[in-house]
PDB file of C-alpha atoms in Angstrom:
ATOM      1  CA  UNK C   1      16.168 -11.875 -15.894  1.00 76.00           C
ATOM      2  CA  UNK C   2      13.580 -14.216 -15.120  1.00 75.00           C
ATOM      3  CA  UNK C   3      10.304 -13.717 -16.315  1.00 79.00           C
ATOM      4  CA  UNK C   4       7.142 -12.595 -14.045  1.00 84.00           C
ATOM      5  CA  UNK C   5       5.504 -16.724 -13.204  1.00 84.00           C
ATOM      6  CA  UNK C   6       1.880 -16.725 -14.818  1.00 83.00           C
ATOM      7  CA  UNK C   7       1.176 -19.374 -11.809  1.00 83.00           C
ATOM      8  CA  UNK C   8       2.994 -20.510  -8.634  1.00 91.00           C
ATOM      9  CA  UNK C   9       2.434 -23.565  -6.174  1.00 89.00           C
ATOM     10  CA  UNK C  10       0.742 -23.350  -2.928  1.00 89.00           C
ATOM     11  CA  UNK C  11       3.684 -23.708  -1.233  1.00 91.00           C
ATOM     12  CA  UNK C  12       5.942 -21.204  -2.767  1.00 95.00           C
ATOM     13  CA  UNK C  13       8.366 -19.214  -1.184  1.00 97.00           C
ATOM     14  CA  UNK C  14       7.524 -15.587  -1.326  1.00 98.00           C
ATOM     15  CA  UNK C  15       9.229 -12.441  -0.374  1.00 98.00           C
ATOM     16  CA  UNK C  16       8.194  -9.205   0.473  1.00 98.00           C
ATOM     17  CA  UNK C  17      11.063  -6.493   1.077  1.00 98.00           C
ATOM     18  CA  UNK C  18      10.749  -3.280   2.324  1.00 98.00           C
ATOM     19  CA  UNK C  19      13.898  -1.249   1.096  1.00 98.00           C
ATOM     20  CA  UNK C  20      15.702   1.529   2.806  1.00 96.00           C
ATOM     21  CA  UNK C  21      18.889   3.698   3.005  1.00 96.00           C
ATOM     22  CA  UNK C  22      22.357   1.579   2.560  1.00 96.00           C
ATOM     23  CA  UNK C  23      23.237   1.788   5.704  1.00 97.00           C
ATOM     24  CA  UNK C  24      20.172   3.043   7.866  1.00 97.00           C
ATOM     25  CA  UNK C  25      19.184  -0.381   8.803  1.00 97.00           C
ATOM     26  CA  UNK C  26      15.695   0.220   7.737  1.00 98.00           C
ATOM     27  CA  UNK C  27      15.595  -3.065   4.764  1.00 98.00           C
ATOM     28  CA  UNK C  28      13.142  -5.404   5.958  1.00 98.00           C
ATOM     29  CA  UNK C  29      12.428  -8.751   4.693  1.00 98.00           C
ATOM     30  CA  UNK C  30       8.913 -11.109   5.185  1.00 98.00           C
ATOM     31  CA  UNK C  31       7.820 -14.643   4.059  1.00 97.00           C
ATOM     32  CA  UNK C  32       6.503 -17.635   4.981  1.00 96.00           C
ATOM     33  CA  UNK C  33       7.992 -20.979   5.128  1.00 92.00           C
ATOM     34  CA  UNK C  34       6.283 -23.781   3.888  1.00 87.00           C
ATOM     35  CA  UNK C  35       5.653 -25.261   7.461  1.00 87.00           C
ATOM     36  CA  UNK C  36       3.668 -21.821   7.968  1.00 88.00           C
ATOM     37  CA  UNK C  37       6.230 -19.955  10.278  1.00 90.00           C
ATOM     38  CA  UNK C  38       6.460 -16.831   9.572  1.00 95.00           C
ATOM     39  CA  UNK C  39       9.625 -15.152   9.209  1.00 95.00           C
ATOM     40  CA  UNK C  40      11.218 -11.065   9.725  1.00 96.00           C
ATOM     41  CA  UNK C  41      14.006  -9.891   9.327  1.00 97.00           C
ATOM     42  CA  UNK C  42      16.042  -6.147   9.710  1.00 98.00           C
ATOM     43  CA  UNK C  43      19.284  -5.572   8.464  1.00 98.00           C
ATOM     44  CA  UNK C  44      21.925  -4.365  11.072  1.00 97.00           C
ATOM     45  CA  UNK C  45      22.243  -0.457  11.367  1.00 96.00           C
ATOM     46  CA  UNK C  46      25.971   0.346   9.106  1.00 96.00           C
ATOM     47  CA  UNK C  47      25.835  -2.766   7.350  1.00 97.00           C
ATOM     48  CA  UNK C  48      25.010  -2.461   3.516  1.00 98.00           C
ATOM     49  CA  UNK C  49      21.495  -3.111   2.596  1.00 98.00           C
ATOM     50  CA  UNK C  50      22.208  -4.072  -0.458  1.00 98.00           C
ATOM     51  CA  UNK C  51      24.929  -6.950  -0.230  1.00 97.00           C
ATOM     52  CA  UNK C  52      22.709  -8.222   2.533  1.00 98.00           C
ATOM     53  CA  UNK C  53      19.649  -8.456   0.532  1.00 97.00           C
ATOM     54  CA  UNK C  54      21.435 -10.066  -2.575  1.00 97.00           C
ATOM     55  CA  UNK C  55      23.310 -12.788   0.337  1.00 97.00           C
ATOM     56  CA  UNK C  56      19.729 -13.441   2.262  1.00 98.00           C
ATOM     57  CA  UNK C  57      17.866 -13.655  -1.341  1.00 97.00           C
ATOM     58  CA  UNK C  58      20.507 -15.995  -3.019  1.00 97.00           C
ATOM     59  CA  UNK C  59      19.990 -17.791   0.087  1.00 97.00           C
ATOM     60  CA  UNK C  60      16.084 -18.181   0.164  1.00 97.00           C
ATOM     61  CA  UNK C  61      15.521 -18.523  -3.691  1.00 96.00           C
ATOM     62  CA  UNK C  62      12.198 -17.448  -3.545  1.00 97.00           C
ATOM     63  CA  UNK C  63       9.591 -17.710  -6.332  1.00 96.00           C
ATOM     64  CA  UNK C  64       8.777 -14.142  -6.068  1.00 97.00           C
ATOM     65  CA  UNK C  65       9.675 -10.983  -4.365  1.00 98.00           C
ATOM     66  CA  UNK C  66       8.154  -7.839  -3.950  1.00 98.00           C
ATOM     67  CA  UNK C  67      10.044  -4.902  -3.140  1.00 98.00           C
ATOM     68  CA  UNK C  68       8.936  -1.490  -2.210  1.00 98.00           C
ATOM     69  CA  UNK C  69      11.035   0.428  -4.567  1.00 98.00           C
ATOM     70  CA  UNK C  70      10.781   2.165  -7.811  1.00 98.00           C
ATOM     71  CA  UNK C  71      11.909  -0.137 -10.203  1.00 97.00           C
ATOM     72  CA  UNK C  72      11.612   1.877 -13.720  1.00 96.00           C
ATOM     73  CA  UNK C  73      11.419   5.383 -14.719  1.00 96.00           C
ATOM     74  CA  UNK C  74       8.916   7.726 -16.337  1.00 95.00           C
ATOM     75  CA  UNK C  75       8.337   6.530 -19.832  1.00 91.00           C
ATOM     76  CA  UNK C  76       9.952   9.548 -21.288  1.00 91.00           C
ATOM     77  CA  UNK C  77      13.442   8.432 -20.717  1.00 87.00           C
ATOM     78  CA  UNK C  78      12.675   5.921 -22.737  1.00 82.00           C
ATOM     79  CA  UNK C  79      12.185   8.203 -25.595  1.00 77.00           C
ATOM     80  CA  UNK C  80      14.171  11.483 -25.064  1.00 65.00           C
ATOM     81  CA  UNK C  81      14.366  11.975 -28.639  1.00 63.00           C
ATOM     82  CA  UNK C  82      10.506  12.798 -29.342  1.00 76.00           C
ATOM     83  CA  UNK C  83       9.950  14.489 -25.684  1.00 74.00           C
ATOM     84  CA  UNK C  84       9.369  17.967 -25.169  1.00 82.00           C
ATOM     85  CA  UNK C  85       8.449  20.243 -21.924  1.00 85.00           C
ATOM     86  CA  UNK C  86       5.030  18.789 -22.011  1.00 84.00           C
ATOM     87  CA  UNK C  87       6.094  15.008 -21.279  1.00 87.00           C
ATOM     88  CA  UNK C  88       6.054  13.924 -17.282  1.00 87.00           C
ATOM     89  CA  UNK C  89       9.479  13.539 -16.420  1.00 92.00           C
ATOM     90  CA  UNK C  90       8.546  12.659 -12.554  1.00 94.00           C
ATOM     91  CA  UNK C  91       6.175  10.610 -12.395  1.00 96.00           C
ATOM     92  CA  UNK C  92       5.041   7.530 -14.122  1.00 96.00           C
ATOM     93  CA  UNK C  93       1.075   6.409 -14.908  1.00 96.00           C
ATOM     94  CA  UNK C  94       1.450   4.113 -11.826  1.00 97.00           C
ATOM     95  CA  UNK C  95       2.583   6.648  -9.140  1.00 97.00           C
ATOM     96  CA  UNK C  96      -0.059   9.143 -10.059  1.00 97.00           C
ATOM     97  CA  UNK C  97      -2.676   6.497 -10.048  1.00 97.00           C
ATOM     98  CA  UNK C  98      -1.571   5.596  -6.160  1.00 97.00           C
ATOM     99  CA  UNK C  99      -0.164   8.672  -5.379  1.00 96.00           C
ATOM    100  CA  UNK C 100       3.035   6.870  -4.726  1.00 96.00           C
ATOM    101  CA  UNK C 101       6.310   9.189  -4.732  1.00 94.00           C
ATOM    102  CA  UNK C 102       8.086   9.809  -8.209  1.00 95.00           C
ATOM    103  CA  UNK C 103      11.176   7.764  -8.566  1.00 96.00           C
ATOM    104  CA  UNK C 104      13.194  11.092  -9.666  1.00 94.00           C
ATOM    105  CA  UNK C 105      12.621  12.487  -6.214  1.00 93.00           C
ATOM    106  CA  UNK C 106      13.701   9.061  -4.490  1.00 94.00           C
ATOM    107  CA  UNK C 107      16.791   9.253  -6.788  1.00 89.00           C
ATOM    108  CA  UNK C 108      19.591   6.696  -5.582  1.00 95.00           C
ATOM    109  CA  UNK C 109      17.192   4.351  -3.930  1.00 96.00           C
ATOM    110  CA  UNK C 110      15.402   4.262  -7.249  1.00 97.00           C
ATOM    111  CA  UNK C 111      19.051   3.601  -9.575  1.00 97.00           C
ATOM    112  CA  UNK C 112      20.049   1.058  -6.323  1.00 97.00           C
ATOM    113  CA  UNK C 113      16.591  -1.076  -6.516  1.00 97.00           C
ATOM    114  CA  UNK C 114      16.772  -1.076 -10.407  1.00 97.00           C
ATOM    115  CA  UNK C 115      20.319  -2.290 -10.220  1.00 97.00           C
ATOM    116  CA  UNK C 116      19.062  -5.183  -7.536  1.00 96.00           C
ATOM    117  CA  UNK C 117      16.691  -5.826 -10.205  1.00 96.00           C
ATOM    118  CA  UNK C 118      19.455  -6.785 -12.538  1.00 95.00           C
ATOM    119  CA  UNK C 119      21.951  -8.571  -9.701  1.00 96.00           C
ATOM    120  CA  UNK C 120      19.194 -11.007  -8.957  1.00 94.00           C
ATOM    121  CA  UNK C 121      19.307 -12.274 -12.626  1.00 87.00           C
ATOM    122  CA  UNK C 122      18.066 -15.642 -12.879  1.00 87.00           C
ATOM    123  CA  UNK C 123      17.108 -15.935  -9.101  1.00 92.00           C
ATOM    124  CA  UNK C 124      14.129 -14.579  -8.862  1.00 94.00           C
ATOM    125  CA  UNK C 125      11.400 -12.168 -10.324  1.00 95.00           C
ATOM    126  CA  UNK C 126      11.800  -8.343  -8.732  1.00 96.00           C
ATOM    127  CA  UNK C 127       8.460  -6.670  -8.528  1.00 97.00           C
ATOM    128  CA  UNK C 128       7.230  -3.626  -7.140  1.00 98.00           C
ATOM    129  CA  UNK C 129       5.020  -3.233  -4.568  1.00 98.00           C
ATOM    130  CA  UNK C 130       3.376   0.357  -2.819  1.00 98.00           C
ATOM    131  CA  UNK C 131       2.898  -1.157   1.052  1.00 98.00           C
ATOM    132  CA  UNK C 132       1.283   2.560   1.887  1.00 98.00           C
ATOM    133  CA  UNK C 133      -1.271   1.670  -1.023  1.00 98.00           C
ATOM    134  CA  UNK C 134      -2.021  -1.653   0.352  1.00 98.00           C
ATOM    135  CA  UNK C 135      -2.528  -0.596   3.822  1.00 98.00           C
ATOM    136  CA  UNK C 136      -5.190   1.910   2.455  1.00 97.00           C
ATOM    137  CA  UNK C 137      -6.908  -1.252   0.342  1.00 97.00           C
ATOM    138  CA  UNK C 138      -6.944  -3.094   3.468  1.00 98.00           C
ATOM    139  CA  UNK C 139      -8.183  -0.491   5.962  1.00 98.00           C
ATOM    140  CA  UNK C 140      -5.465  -0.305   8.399  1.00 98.00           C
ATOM    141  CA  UNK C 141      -4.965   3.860   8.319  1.00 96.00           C
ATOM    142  CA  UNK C 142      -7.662   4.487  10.538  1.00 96.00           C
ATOM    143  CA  UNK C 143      -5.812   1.811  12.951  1.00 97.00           C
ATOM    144  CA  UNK C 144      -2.743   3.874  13.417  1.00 96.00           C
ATOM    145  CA  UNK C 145      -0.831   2.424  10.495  1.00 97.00           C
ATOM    146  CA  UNK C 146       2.408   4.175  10.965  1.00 96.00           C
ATOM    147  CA  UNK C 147       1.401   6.691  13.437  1.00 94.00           C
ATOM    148  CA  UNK C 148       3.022   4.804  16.526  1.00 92.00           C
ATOM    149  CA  UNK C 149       4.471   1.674  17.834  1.00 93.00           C
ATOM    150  CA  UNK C 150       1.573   1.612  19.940  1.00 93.00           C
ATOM    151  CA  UNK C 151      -0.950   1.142  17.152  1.00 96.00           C
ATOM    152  CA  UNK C 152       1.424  -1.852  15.454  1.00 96.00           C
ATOM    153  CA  UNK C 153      -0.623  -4.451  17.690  1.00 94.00           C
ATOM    154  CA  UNK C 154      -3.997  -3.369  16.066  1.00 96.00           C
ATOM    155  CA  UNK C 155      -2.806  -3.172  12.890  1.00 97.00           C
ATOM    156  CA  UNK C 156      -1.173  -6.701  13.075  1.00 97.00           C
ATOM    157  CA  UNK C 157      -4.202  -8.326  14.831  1.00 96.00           C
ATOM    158  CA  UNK C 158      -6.235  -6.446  11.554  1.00 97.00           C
ATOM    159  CA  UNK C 159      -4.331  -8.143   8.758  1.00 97.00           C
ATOM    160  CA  UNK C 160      -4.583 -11.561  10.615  1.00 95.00           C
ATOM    161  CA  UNK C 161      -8.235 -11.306  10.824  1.00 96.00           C
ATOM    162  CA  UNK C 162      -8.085 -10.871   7.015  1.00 97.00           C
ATOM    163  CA  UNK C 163      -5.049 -13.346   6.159  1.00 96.00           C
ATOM    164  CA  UNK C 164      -5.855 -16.079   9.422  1.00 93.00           C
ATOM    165  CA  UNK C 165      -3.644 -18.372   7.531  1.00 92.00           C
ATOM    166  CA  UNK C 166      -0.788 -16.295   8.973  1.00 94.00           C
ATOM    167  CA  UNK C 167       0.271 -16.800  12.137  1.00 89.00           C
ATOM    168  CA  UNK C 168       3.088 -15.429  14.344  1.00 90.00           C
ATOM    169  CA  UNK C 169       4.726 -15.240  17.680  1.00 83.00           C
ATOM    170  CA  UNK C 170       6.135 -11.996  18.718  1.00 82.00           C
ATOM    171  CA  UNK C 171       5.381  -8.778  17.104  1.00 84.00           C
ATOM    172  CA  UNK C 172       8.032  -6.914  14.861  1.00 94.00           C
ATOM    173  CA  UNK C 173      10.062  -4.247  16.580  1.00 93.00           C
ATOM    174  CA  UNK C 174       9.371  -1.417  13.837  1.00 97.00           C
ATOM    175  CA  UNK C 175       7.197  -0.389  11.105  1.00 98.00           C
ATOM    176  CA  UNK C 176       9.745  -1.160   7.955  1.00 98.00           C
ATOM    177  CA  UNK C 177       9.127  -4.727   9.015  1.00 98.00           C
ATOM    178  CA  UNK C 178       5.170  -4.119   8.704  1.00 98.00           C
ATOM    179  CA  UNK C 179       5.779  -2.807   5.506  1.00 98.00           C
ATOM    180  CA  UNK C 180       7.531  -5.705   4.343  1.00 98.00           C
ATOM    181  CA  UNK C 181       4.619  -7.725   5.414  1.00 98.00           C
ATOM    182  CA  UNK C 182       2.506  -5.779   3.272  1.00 98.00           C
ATOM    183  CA  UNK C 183       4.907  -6.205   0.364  1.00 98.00           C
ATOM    184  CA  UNK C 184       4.451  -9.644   0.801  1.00 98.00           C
ATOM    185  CA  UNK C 185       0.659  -9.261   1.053  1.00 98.00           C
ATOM    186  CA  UNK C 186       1.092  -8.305  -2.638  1.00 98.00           C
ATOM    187  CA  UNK C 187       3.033 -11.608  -3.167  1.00 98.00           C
ATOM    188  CA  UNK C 188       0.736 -13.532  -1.792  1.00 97.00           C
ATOM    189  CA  UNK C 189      -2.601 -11.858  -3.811  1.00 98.00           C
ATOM    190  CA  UNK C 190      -0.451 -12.333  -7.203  1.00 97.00           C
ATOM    191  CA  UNK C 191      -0.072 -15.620  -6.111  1.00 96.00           C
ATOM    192  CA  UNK C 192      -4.272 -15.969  -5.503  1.00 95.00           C
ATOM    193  CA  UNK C 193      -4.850 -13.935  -8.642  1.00 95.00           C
ATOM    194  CA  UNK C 194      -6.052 -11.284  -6.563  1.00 96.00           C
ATOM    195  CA  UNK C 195      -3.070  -8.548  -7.612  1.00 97.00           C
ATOM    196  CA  UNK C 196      -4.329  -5.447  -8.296  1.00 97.00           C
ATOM    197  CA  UNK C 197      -2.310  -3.630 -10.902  1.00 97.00           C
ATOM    198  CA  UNK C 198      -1.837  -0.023 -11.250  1.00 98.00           C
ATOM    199  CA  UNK C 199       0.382   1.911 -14.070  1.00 96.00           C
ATOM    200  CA  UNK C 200       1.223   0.931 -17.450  1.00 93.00           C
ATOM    201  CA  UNK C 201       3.244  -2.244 -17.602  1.00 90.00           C
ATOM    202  CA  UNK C 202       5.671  -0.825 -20.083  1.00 90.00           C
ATOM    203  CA  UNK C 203       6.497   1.936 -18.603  1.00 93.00           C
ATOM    204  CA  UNK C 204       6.843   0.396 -14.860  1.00 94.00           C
ATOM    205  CA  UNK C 205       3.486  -1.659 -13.250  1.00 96.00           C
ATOM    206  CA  UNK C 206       3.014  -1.395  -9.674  1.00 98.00           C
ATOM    207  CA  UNK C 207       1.428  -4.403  -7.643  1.00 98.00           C
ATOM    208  CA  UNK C 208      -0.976  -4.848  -4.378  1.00 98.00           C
TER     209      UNK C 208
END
């Protein structure tokens, strides 16, 4: 797999994904082109998530994507053989820190983003991202951040009064497509060496 860049070019392509069910139509994708459009996108309802992330990312070949999905597990499985009932076999450093969900619960999503992780290979770096986390870092709860499509016009005109660079025409159509702007948000601050980094990075970091 390729490696996590130390430094990437002004005008790389980022990613941010927000990942859902197979077939629920809930995977959303974000970036920005280098002329400064900005870009969603929501896979059809039925249609596997999956195949059409790996089609639209072998497509793009980003320079980074960040994916809101478990993509490790708790340390312990890494070392079953000196465990015992004390050990966390839920949650990782990282979750607790951000009170994120535990990959165990999240079960298939968690074994289907890992195994993205791997298809990708040598396309492009898969890293995860908590948009939930980043909306609280930025302040957008108290706007209605996921309380109703009536609030997404606040909290869109909030993160471009922090981010002006971005700049979009018409507004998303649901809140898994805000999310994957907020994935992308963590993109875009790795990219700035502004990430903050939560967990311990061999057990599974977590970026904002």
């Amino acid at each position: 797999m390729r490696p996590l860049p130390t430094e990437l070019s002004p005008d790389a392509l980022l990613v941010g994904v927000d990942y859902g069910a197979k077939l629920a139509g809930t995977t959303a994708l974000f970036y920005r082109l280098p002329d400064g459009q900005c870009c969603w996108e929501l896979v059809a309802a039925k249609k596997d998530a999956d195949q059409w992330l790996l089609d639209r990312l072998h497509y793009l070949q980003p320079a980074l994507v960040f994916i809101d999905a478990p993509l490790s597990l708790p340390k312990v499985y890494q070392r079953l053989g000196e465990a015992d009932a004390t050990a966390d076999f839920f949650y990782r450093v990282g979750d607790k820190a951000l009170q994120a969900m535990s990959p165990m619960f999240l079960g298939g999503l968690t074994a289907r983003a890992i195994r993205l992780r791997y298809a990708l290979g040598e396309v492009c770096p898969l890293i995860e991202t908590y948009p939930g986390a980043q909306a609280e870092r930025l302040g957008l709860k108290p706007l209605g951040y996921k309380k109703s499509l009536d609030s997404m016009a606040d909290v869109l005109k909030a993160i471009q009064a922090l981010y002006p660079e971005l700049h979009w025409g018409n507004l998303p159509s649901t809140w898994h497509e805000v999310d994957a702007l907020l994935a992308w948000l963590g993109a875009y601050h790795y990219q700035q060496g502004l990430a903050e980094i939560y967990g311990d990075p061999e057990e599974g970091a977590i970026y904002l």
